[in-house]
Every structure is written in structure tokens, then in C-alpha cells.
Short mmCIF file of C-alpha atoms and ligand atoms in Angstrom, two decimals:
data_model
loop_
_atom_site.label_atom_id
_atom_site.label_comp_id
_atom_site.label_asym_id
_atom_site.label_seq_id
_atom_site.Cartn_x
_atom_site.Cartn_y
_atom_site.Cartn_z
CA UNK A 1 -0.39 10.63 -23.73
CA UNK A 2 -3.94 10.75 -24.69
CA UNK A 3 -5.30 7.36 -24.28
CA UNK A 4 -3.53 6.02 -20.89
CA UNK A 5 -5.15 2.57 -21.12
CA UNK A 6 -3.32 1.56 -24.22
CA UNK A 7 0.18 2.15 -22.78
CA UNK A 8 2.42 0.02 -21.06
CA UNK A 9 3.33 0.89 -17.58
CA UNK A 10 6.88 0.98 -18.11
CA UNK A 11 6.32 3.81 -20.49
CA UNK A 12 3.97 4.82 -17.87
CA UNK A 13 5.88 5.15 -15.25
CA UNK A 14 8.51 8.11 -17.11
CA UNK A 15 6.08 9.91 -19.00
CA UNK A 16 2.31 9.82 -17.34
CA UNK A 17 1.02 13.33 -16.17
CA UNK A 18 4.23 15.17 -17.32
CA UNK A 19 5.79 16.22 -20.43
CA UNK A 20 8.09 19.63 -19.65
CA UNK A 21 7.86 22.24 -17.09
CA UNK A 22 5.72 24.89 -18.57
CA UNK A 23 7.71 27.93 -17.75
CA UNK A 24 11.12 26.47 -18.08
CA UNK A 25 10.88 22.99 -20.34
CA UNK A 26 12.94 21.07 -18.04
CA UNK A 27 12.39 17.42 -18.81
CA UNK A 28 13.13 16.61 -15.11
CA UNK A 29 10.42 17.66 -12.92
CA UNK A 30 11.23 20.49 -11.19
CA UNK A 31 11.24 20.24 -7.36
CA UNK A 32 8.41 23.03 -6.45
CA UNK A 33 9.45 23.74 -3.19
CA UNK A 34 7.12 26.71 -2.34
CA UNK A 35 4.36 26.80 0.15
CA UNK A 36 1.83 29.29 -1.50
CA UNK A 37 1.16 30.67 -5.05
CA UNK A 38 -0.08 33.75 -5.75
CA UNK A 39 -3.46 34.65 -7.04
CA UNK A 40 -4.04 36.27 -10.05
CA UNK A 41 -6.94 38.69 -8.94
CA UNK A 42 -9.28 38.43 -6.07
CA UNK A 43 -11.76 36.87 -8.11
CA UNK A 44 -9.01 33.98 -8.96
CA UNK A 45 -8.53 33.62 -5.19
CA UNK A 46 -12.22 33.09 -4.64
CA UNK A 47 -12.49 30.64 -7.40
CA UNK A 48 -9.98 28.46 -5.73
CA UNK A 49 -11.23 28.33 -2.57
CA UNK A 50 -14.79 27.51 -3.76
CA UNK A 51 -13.56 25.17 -6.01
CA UNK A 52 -15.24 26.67 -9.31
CA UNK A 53 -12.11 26.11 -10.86
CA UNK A 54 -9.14 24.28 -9.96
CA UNK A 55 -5.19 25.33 -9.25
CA UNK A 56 -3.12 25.78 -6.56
CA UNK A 57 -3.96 27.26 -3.54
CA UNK A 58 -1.17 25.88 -0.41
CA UNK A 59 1.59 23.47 -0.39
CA UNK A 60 -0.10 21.19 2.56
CA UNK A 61 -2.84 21.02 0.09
CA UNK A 62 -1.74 20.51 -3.76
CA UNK A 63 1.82 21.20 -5.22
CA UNK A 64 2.43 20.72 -9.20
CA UNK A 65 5.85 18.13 -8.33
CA UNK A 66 3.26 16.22 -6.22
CA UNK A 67 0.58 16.43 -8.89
CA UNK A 68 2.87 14.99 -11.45
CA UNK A 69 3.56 11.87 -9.10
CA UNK A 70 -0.46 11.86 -7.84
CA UNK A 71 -1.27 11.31 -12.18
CA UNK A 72 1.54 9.12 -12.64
CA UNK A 73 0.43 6.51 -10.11
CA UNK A 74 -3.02 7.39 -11.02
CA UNK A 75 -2.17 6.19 -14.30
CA UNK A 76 -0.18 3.26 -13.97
CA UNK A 77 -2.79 1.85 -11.21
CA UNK A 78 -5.77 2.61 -14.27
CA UNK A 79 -7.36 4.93 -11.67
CA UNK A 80 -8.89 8.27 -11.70
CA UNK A 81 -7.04 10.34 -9.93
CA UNK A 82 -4.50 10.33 -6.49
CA UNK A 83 -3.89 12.43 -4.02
CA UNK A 84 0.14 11.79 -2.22
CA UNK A 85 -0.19 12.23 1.15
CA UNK A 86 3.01 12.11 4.00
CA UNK A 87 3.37 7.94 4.50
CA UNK A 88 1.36 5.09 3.91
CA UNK A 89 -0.32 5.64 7.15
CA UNK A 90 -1.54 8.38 6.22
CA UNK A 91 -3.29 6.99 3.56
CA UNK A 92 -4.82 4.07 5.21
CA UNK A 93 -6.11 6.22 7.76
CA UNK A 94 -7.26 9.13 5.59
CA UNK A 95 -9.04 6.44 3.29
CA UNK A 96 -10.88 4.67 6.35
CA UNK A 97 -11.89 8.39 7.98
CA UNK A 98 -12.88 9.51 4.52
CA UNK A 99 -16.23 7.39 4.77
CA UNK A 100 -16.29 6.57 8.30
CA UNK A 101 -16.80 8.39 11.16
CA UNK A 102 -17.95 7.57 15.11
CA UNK A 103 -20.55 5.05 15.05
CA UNK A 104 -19.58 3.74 12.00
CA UNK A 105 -17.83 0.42 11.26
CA UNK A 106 -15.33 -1.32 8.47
CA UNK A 107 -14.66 -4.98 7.89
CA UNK A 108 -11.03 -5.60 7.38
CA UNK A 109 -9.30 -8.47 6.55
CA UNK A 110 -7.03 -9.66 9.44
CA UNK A 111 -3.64 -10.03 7.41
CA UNK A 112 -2.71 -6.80 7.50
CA UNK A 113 0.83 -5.26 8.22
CA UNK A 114 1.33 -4.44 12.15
CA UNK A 115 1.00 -0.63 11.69
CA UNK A 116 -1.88 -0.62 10.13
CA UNK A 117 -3.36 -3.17 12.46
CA UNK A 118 -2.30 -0.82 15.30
CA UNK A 119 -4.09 1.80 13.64
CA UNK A 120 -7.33 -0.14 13.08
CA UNK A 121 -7.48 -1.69 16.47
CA UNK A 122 -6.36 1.26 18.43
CA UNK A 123 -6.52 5.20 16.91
CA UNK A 124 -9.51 4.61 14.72
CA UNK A 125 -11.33 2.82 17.64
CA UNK A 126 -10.71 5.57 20.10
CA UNK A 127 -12.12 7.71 17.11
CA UNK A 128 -15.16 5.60 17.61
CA UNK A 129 -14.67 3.80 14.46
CA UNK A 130 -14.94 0.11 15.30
CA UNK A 131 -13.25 -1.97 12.95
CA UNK A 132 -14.47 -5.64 12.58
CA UNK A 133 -11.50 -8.35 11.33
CA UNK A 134 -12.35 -10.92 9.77
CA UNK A 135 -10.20 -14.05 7.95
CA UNK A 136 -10.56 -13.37 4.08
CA UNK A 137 -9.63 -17.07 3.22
CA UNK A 138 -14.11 -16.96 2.92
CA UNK A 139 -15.09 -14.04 0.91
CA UNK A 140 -18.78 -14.26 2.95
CA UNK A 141 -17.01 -13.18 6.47
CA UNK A 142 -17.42 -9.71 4.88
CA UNK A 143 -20.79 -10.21 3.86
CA UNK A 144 -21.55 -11.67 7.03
CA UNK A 145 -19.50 -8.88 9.25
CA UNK A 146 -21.66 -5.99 7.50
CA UNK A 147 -24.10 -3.81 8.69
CA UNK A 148 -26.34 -0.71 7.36
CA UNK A 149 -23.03 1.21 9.51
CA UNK A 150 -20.46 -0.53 7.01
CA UNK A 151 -18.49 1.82 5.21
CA UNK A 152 -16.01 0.25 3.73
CA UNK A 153 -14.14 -3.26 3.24
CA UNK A 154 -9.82 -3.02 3.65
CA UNK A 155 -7.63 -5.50 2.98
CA UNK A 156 -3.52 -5.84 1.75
CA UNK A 157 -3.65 -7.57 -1.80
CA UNK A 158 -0.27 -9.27 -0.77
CA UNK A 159 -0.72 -9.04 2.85
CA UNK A 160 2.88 -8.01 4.27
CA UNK A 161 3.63 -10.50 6.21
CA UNK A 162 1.55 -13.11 5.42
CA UNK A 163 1.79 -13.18 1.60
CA UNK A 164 -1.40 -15.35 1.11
CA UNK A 165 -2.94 -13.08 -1.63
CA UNK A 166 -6.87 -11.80 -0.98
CA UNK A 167 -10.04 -12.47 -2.78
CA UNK A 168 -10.46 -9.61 -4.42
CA UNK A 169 -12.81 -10.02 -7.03
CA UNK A 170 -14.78 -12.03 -4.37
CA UNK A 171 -14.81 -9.35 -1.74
CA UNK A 172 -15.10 -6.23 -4.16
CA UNK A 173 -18.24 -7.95 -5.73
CA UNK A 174 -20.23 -8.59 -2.42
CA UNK A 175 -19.38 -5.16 -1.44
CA UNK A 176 -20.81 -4.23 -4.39
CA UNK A 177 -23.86 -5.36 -3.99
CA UNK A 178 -24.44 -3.57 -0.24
CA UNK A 179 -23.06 0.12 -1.15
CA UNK A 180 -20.02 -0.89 0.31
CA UNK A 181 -16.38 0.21 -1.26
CA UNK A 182 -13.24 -1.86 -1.07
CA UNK A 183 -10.29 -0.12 -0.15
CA UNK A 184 -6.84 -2.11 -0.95
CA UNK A 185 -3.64 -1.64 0.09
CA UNK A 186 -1.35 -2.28 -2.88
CA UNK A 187 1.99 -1.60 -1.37
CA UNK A 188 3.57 -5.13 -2.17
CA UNK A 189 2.24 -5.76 -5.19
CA UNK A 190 3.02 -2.12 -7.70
CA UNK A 191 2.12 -3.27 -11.24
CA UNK A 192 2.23 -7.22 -10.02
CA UNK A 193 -1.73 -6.49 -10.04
CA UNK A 194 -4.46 -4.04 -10.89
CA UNK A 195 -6.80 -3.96 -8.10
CA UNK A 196 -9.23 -1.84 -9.96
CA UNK A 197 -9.01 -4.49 -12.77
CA UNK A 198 -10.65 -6.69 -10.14
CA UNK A 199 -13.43 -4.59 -8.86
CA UNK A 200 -11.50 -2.56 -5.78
CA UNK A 201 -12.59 0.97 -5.94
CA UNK A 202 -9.71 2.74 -4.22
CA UNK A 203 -5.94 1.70 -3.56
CA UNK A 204 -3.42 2.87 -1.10
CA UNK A 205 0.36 2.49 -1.36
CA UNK A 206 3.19 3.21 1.09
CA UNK A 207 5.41 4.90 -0.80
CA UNK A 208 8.52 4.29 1.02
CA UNK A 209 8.62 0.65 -0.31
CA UNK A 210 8.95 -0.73 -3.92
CA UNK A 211 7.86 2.95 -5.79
CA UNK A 212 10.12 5.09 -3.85
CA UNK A 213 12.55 1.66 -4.19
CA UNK A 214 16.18 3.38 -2.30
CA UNK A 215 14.61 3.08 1.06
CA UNK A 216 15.01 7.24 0.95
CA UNK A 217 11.68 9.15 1.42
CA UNK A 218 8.39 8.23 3.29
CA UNK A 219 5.24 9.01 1.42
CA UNK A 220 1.69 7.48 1.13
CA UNK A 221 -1.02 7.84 -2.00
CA UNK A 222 -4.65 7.37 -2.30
CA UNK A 223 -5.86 6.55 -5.64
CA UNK A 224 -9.77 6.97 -6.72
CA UNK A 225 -10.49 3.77 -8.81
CA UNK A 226 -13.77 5.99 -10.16
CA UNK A 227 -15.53 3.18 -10.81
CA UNK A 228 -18.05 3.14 -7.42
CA UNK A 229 -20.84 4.86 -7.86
CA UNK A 230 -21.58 6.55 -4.42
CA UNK A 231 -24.59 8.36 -6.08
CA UNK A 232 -26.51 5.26 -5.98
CA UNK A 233 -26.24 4.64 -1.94
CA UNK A 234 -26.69 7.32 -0.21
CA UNK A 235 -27.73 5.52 3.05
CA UNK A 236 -24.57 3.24 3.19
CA UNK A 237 -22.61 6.22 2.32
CA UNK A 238 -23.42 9.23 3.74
CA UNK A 239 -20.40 11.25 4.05
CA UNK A 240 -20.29 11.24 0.26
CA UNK A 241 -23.86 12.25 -0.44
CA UNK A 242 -24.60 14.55 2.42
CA UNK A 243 -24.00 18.35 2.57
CA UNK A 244 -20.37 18.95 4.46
CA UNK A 245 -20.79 22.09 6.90
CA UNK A 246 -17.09 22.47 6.21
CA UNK A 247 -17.76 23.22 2.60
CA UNK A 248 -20.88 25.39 2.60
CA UNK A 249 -22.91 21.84 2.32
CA UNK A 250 -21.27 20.34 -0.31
CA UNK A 251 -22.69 17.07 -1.32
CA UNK A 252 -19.54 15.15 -2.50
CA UNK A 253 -20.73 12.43 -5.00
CA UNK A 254 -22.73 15.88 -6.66
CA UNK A 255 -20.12 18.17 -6.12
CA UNK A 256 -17.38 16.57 -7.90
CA UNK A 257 -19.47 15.36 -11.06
CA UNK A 258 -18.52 17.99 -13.27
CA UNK A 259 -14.59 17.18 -12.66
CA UNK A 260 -14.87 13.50 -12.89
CA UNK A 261 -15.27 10.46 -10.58
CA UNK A 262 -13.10 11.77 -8.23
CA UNK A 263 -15.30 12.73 -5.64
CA UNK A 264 -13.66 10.17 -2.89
CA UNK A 265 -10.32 11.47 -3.71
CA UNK A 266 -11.02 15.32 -3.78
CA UNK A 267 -13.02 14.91 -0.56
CA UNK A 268 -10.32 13.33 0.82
CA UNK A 269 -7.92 16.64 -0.30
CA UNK A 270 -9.92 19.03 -0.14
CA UNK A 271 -11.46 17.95 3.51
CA UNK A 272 -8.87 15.68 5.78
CA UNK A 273 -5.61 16.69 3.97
CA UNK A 274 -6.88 20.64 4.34
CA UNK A 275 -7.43 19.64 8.29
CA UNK A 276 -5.23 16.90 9.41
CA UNK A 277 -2.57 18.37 7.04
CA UNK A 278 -0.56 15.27 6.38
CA UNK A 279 0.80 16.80 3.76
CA UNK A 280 3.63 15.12 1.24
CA UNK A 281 6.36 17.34 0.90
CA UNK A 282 7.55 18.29 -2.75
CA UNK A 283 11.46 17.33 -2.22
CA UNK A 284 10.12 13.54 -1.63
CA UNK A 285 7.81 13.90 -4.24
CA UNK A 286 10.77 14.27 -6.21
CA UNK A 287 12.42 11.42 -5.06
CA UNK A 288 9.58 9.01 -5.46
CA UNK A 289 9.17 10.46 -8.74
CA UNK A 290 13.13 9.28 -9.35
CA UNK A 291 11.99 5.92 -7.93
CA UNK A 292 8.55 5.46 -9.74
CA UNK A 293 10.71 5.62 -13.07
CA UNK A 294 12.54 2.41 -12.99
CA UNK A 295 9.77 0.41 -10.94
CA UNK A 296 9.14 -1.50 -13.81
CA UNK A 297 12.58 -2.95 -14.22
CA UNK A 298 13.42 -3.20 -10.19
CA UNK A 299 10.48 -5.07 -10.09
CA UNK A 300 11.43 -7.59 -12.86
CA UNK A 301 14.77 -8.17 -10.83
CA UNK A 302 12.86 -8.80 -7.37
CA UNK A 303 10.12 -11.13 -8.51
CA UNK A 304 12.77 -13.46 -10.48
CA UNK A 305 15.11 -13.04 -7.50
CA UNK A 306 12.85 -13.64 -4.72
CA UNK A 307 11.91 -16.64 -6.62
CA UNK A 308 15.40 -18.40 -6.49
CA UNK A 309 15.48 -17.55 -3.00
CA UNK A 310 11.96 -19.06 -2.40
CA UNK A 311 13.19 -22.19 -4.12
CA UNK A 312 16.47 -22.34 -2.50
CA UNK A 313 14.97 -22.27 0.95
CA UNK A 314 12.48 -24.79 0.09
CA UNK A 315 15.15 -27.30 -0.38
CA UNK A 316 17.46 -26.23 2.72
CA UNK A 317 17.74 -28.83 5.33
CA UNK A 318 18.04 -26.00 7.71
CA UNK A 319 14.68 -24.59 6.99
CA UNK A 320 11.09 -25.84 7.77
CA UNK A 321 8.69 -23.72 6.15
CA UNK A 322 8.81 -21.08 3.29
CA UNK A 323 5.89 -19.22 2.34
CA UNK A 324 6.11 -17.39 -0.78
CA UNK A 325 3.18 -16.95 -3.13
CA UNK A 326 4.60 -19.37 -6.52
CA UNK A 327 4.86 -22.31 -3.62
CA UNK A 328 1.63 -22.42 -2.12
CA UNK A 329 -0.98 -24.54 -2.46
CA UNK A 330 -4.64 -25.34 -2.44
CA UNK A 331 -6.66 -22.02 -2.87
CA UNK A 332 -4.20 -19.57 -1.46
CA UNK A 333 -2.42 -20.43 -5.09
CA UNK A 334 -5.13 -20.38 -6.96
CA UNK A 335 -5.74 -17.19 -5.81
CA UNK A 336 -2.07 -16.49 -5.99
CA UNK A 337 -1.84 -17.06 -10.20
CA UNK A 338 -5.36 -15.52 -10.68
CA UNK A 339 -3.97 -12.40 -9.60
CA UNK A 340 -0.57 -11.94 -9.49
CA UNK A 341 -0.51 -11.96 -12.97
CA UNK A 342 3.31 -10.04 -13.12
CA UNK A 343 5.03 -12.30 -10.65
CA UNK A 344 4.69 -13.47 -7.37
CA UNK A 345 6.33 -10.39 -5.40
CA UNK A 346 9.67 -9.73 -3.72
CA UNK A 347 8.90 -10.89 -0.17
CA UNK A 348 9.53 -14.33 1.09
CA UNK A 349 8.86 -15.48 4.23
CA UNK A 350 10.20 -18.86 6.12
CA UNK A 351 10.30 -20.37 9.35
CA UNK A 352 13.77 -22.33 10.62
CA UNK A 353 13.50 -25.60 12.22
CA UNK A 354 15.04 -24.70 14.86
CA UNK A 355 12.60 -22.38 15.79
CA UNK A 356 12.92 -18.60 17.30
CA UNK A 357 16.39 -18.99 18.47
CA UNK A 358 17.75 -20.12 15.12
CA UNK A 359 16.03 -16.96 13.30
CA UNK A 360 17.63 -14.26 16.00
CA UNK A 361 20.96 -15.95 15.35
CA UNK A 362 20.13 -15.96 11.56
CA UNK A 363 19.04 -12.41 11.16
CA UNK A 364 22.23 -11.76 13.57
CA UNK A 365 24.39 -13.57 10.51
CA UNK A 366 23.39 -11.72 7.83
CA UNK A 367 26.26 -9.81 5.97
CA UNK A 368 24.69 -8.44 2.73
CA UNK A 369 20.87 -8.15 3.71
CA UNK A 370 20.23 -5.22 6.43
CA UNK A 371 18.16 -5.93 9.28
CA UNK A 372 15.89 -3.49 8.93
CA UNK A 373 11.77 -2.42 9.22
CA UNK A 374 11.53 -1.67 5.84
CA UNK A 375 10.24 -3.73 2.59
CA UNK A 376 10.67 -2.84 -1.19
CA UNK A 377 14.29 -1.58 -1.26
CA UNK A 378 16.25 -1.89 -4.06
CA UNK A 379 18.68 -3.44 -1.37
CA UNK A 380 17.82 -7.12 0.33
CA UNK A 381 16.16 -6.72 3.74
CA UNK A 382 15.39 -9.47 6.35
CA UNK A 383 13.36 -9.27 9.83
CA UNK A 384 11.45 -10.76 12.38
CA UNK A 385 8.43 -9.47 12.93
CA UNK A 386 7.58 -11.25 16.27
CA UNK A 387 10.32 -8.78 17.65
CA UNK A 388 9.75 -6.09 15.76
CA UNK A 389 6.89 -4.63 13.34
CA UNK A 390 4.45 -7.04 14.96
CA UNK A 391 5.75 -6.87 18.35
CA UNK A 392 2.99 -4.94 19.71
CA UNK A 393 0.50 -7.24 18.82
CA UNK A 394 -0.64 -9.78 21.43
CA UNK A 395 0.67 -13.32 20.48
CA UNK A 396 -2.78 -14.40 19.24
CA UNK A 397 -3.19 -11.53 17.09
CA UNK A 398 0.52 -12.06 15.42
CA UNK A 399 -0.74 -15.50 14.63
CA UNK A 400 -3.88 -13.74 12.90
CA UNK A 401 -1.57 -11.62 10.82
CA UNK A 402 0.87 -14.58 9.88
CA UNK A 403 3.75 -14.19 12.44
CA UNK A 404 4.92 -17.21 14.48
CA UNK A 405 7.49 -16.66 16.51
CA UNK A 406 10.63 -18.25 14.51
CA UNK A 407 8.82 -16.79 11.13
CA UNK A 408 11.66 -14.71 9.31
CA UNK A 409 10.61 -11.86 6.60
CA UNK A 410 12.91 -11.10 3.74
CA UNK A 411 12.69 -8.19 1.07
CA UNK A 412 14.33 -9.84 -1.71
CA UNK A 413 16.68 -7.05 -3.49
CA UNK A 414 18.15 -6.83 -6.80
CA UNK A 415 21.82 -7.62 -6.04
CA UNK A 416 23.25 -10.77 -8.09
CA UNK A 417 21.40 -13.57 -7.04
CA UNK A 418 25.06 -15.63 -6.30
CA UNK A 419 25.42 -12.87 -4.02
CA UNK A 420 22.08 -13.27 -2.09
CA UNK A 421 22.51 -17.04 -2.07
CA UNK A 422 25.83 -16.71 -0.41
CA UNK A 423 24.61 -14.64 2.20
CA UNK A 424 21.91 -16.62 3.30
CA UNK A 425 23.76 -19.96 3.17
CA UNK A 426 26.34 -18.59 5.52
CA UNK A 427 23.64 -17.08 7.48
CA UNK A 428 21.94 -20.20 7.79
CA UNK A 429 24.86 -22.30 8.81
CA UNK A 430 25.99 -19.71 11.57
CA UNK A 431 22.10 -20.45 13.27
CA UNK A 432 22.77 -24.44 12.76
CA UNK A 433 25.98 -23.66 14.03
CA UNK A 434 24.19 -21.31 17.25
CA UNK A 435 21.69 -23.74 18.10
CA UNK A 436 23.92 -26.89 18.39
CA UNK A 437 26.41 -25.12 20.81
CA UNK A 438 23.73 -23.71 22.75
CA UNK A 439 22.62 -27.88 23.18
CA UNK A 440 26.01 -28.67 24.20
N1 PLP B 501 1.11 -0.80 4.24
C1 PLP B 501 2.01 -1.79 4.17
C2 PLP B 501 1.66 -3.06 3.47
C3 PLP B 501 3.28 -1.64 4.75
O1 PLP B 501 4.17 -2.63 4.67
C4 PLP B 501 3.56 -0.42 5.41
C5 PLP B 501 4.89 -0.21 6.06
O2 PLP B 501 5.66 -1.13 6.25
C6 PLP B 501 2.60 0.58 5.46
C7 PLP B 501 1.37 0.36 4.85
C8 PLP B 501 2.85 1.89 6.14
O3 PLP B 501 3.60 2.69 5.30
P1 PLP B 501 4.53 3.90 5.83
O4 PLP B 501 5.66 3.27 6.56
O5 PLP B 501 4.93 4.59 4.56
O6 PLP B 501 3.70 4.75 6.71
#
């Protein structure tokens, strides 16, 4: 597995960063579940600690089942290297606090998922990083938005719910330019696009969603694209190229030179995950491991399902609006088939004509999909986020992030499509059905 850019991510995704365990030559990878390793000599120990050389050292802050999922995504994303941390929040927020700190600012797209919105608008503001939104339908609100206190552009490439797919290229490019990083989050889109292909320099995943795929384990990763060079502003970003009292002054973007361009992602481990300790643990390691194997084909089955569905609600009388990426229009497709080069993703989202009532007594119908938070399940999933995920959000902001009040998620799974197509029809007549008794 020399040259990882050559092969395929389906290949990829079973044999990246892993070949047999050293001391036993499983071909599984063994489930490490130990919290500490012991040193070879006191020198070793020292070594560790001061990073001169690299192994483990503490299970909240490296573990070798983790590392073998942290090079696997690595790999299959074409980045550097990836530290798993405990859920996709963690990520996001340990990816934000990684450059920013009080004083400091982000741009951020506004079509964001509602936890992460939460997290922007609330934590990291109380943590006095203020964190300005701006609509990424014009590339130049981010240009616009920034400041010499900008640390760092965020954005969803398939923005969960709102599906309208961002600029990246755009955005990464006039970031570019400034100093300024763009962080994406990646989680509905694994191996639909490359992020880094287009110029982002770091990506974060929830785990729990299409790589972990049976809705089993909650994890987060942070993946080091590599290719920013925070050497070259060290005014727009200073926590990478000043000295760290917490690491007898290390100066990041100098410090992690001789181990590659990974010095965003070992900060990140070797500085928040060593203090906040949102640690991954190494039995769902495993399991996203298990999951990360067969993304390839799971993902196959949920972009040409979620397509039939798309296509099938488009032409139900019942049904208003559908918004799913292969059915838009004007630029939002354009940048839709520019990027999305693998498909057009396993969420679909619609609105009823009959408005919020309707989708409660739709959701309420469903027989084969769960009603559930989740997205990226090998199962079929269905919300609404007014209600729910988005439900803290002030009606103005849901409208920001792409919820109206009747608008209806689904998480297209990989059932038999005559299957899914059976459940929605009969969920969609029960709401007709609903509505017209509650008239009469
Ligand atoms: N990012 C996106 C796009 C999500 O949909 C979610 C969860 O739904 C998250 C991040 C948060 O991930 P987690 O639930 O693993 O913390």
C-alpha cells in the first residue's frame, strides 16, 4: 500500500493503514482495549511525552485500533493524517477551537445541521468565539465577512438538511488568498466528493452516519488535508505559529515539519484531545472500522435508491416540493454535478402540500422507515426537523438552515427499492387520508 493515490477507495476502505496485527497476524483488527502501554525505559517514556519520537502513550490520547481507522479515512479522504475523536461534535468543535480562540472569529456558512449550529451560535460564543453566518449561495459573503481575527471558513459540503451543495472551490480559494483555512464537514457526502480535491484543507465527519453505516457507535474524525501552508501566515494564524506554553513553546507549523504536514491535526491531539479528552473509544473504533469496509458498496445502494425516491416524489400528487441534489436547478445544480461527482447522496428532502399537519401524520405512517435523529444508516430513516433536530432554532434561523415547517427529511436506506416505495405510498395516502378528515 505504498502509493495511496493510485488506489481505489473501495480497496481503500479494507486495506489502508493495516495489513496484520504485528504480534498476533490477525487479519481483523484487533480491538485494543487498554488504557496505557508501557514504556520501554525511562528514556522511551521521555521521548513520548516530548514528542521526539512517536508511539503510544494513553488511550484518551492515541490507541493502535483507532490509528488504523484515523489512516484509513485519512486515506480514502487523500488527506494527511486523522485524528478519531468521540462524535462528530467533537470534531467540529475541536477543529473550530484548534485555530480560534476568544477574540477571534469564523465565517460559516448558514446551512449547517442544527447541532452544529447550536454549537456555533451558543458554546463557542460563550467561549468568546464569535461566529459570523453567512449564505454561501455568493462565495464573496466570506470574503466580505473576514477580518485580520478570521481563523477559519466552515461549511457542510451537502448541508444536512438543506442539501444545496457549497462552493467549495470558490470559498477554499478566497480563503486562500487571506491565510484563512476551510474546514468542511463531509459527513453526507463519504467518497461522493473529495473536499481536498477542491482546495478544503481539513474535513470533519460524524462517524455515526454513512461510515459507521448500522446506526451502532458515535464517533467523530478530523482529517489534515496538508495542503495549507500555515508557515506562510503567521498573523492570520497564530495558534499554529506561536510558541504553546502547554508544550514548552512549541511553535506548531515548525514543530511538526519533520513528521509531515500534520501540524493542524497533531496540535489538535496532542493539545485539545490531551485536555478536553474527547476521546474515541477503541470498541467503536472497531465498529466503524466494520462499517468503513463496505462504505463503498452501501453507498452505491443509497445514491441509486435515494434517487428513485427523489423521482417518485417529484411526480406524487400528494407532494409539493422535493429537494434532492440530481433535481435542482439553476446554480445549486451546477454546483451539484461539479462536485458530487459519485452521486447525488442518500438524503432527500420534500415538503407535502398539505403542509405541517400532513408531514406529522406522514412520519406517524411510516412502517419500514424509523423515525429517528439519525442519517446514514444502512436502514431508511425519515424526520422532521422543525420538531426535532432543528427545533431549537428560532423559526427564522430554521428557514436559514433549510427547514420549513411541513419540510420532511429522509435517509434513504438500502432495502429493495419496491419495498421503500411501498412504504412511502401508504404513508402518503394515510396523511391525504388525515388531512381530509380533519376538514370534515
Ligand atoms: N455533522 C452533520 C452533518 C450531522 O448530520 C451530524 C449529526 O447528525 C453531526 C455533524 C454531529 O455528529 P454526531 O452526532 O456524531 O455528534
Amino acid at each position: 500500500m505504498s502509493d495511496l493515490d493510485s488506489i481505489h477507495p473501495a480497496t481503500l476502505a479494507l486495506h489502508a493503514g493495516y495489513r496484520a496485527d504485528p504480534t498476533t497476524n490477525a487479519v481483523s483488527v484487533p480491538i485494543y482495549q487498554t488504557t496505557s502501554y508501557q514504556f520501554d525505559s525511562a528514556e522511551h517514556a521521555g521521548n513520548l511525552f516530548s514528542l521526539s519520537e512517536l508511539g503510544n502513550i494513553y488511550t484518551r490520547i492515541m490507541n493502535p485500533t483507532t490509528d488504523v481507522l484515523e489512516r484509513r479515512l485519512a486515506a480514502i479522504e487523500g488527506g494527511a493524517a486523522a485524528l478519531a475523536v468521540a462524535s462528530g461534535q467533537t470534531a467540529s468543535a475541536y477543529a473550530v477551537q484548534n485555530l480560534a480562540v476568544a477574540g477571534d472569529n469564523i465565517v460559516s456558512s448558514t446551512d449547517l445541521y442544527g447541532g452544529t449550529w447550536s454549537l456555533f451560535r451558543n458554546t463557542l460564543r460563550q467561549q468568546g468565539i464569535e461566529v459570523r453566518f453567512v449564505d454561501p449561495s455568493r462565495p464573496e459573503n466570506f470574503a466580505e465577512a473576514s477580518d485580520d481575527r478570521t481563523r477559519a471558513y466552515y461549511a457542510e459540503t451537502l448541508p444536512n438538511p438543506k442539501l444545496e451543495v457549497f462552493p467549495i472551490g470558490e470559498v477554499a480559494e478566497i480563503g486562500r488568498a487571506r491565510g484563512i483555512p476551510l474546514i468542511v464537514d463531509n459527513t453526507a457526502a463519504p467518497l461522493l466528493t473529495r473536499p481536498f480535491d477542491h482546495g478544503a484543507a481539513v474535513i470533519v465527519h460524524s462517524l455515526t452516519k454513512y461510515i459507521g453505516g448500522h446506526g451502532t457507535s458515535v464517533g467523530g474524525v478530523i482529517i489534515d488535508g496538508g495542503n495549507f501552508d500555515w508557515a506562510a501566515h503567521p498573523d492570520q494564524q497564530p495558534a499554529l505559529n506561536t510558541p504553546d506554553p502547554s508544550y514548552h513553546g512549541a511553535v506548531w507549523a515548525e514543530a511538526a515539519a519533520p513528521l509531515g504536514p500534520i501540524a493542524f491535526v497533531l496540535k489538535a491531539r496532542v493539545t485539545l484531545l490531551r485536555d478536553l479528552g474527547g476521546a474515541l473509544s477503541p470498541a467503536n473504533a472497531f465498529q466503524l472500522i466494520q462499517g468503513l469496509e463496505t462504505l463503498p458498496l452501501r453507498i452505491r445502494e443509497h445514491v441509486a435508491n435515494a434517487s428513485r425516491v427523489a423521482n417518485f416524489l417529484d411526480n406524487h400528487p400528494a407532494v409539493a416540493r422535493v429537494n434532492y441534489p440530481q433535481l435542482q436547478t439553476g446554480a445549486a445544480a451546477r454546483r451539484a454535478h461539479a462536485y458530487l461527482r459519485g452521486g447525488y447522496g442518500g438524503l432527500v428532502g420534500f415538503e407535502l402540500k398539505d403542509g405541517d399537519r400532513a408531514g406529522r401524520a406522514f412520519i406517524d405512517s411510516l412502517k419500514l422507515f424509523y423515525h429517528v435523529a439519525n442519517i446514514g444508516d444502512a436502514r431508511s430513516l425519515a424526520i422532521h426537523p422543525a420538531s426535532t433536530t432543528h427545533s431549537q432554532l428560532t423559526e427564522a434561523e430554521q428557514r436559514d438552515t433549510g427547514v420549513t415547517p411541513g419540510y420532511v427529511r429522509l435517509s434513504v436506506g438500502i432495502e429493495h427499492i419496491d419495498d421503500i416505495l411501498a412504504d412511502l405510498t401508504q404513508a402518503l395516502d394515510a396523511a391525504t387520508d388525515d388531512v381530509k378528515q380533519a376538514a370534515e
